[in-house]
XYZ file of C-alpha atoms in Angstrom:
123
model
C 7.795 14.570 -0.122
C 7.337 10.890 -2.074
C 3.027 11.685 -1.650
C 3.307 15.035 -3.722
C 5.712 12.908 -5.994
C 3.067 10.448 -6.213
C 0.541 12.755 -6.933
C 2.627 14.685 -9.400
C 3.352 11.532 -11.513
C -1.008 9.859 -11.589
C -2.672 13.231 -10.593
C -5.580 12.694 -8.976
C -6.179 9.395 -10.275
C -3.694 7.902 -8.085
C -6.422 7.776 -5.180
C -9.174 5.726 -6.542
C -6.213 3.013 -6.995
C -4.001 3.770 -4.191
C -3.468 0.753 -1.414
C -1.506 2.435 2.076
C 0.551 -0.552 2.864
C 1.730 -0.556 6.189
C 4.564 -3.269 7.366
C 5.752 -4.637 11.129
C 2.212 -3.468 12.490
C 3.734 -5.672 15.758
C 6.359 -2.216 16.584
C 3.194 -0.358 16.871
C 3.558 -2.253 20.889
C 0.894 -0.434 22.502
C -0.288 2.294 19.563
C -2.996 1.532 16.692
C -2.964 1.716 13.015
C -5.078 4.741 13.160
C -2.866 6.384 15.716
C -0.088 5.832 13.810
C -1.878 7.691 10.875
C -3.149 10.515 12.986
C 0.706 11.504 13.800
C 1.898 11.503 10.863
C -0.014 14.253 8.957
C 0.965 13.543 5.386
C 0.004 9.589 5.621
C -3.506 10.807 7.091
C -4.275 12.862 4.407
C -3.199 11.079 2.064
C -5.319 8.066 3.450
C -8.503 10.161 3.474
C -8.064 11.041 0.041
C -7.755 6.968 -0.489
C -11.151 6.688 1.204
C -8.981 4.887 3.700
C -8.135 2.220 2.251
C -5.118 1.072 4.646
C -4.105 -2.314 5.575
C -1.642 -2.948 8.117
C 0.999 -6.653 8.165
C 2.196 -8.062 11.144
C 5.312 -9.078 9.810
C 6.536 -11.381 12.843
C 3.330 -14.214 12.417
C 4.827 -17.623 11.094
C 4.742 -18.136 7.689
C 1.632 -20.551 6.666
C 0.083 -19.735 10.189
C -3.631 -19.085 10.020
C -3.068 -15.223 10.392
C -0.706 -14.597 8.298
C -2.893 -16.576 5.836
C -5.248 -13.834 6.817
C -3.338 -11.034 6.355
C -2.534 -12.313 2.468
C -6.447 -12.813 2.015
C -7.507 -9.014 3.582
C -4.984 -7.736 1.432
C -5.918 -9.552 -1.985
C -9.592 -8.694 -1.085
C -8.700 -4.957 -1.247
C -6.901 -5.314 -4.661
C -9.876 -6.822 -5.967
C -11.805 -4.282 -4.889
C -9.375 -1.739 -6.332
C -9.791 -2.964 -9.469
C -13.436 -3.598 -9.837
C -13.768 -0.020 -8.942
C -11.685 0.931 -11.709
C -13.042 -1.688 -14.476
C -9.794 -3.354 -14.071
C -8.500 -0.555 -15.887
C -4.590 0.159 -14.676
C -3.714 3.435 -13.455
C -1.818 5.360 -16.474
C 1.323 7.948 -15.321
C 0.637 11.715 -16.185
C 3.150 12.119 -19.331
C 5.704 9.623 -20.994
C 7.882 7.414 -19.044
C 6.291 4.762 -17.201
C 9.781 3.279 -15.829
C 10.166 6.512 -13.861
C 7.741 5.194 -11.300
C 10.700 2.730 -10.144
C 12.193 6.169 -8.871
C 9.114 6.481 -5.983
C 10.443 4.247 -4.011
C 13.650 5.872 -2.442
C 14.660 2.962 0.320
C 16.233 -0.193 -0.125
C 13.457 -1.611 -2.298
C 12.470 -3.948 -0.158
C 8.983 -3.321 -0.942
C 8.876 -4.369 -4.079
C 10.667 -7.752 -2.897
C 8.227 -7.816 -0.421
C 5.091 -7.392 -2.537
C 6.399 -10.359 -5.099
C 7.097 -12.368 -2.068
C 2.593 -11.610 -1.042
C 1.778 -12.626 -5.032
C 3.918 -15.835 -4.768
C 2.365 -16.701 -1.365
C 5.728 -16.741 0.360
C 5.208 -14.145 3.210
């Protein structure tokens, strides 16, 4: 599973800096964040061990509408956080190659698009 992977490559570390993203919060319909957690096992844990620290994106709000505007601020507010808590020190992989942390992400790699698009204030 990618969370043992994750774990495997920081150790233990990886929880006092890890951020659950979670994207198109508006499929949830009916169902909450947290219920989405609770049924997946794996995620919950692994969000516990965060000390929750889970944000969720509606990705259908309009670009430059006051929520999504929102969303970007919750979510910067959380890095901050993040890295106060860890005297801005960045997270070091367990051994010697740091490019093999490319390799956790096994989709499309949207993500990453996704999180440069947040930084740049385009989503």
């Amino acid at each position: 599973p990618v969370l043992q992977e994750v774990n495997n490559l920081f150790g233990d570390d990886i929880y006092r800096y890890a951020l659950i993203v979670l994207t198109f919060e508006d499929y949830l319909s009916d169902s909450t964040v947290e219920e989405f957690l609770k049924a997946n096992t794996e995620l919950k844990e692994f969000s516990k061990k965060t000390g929750d620290k889970c944000i969720a994106f509606n990705n259908s709000l309009e670009n430059g509408s006051e929520e999504a505007s929102e969303q970007r601020k919750r979510f910067f507010v959380y890095l901050d956080a993040i890295l106060r808590q860890n005297d801005e020190q960045p997270l070091q992989r367990k051994g010697a190659c740091a490019q093999c942390c490319v390799r956790l992400c096994s989709c499309c790699r949207l993500c990453l698009t996704w999180c440069k698009q947040i930084i740049n204030g385009d989503r």
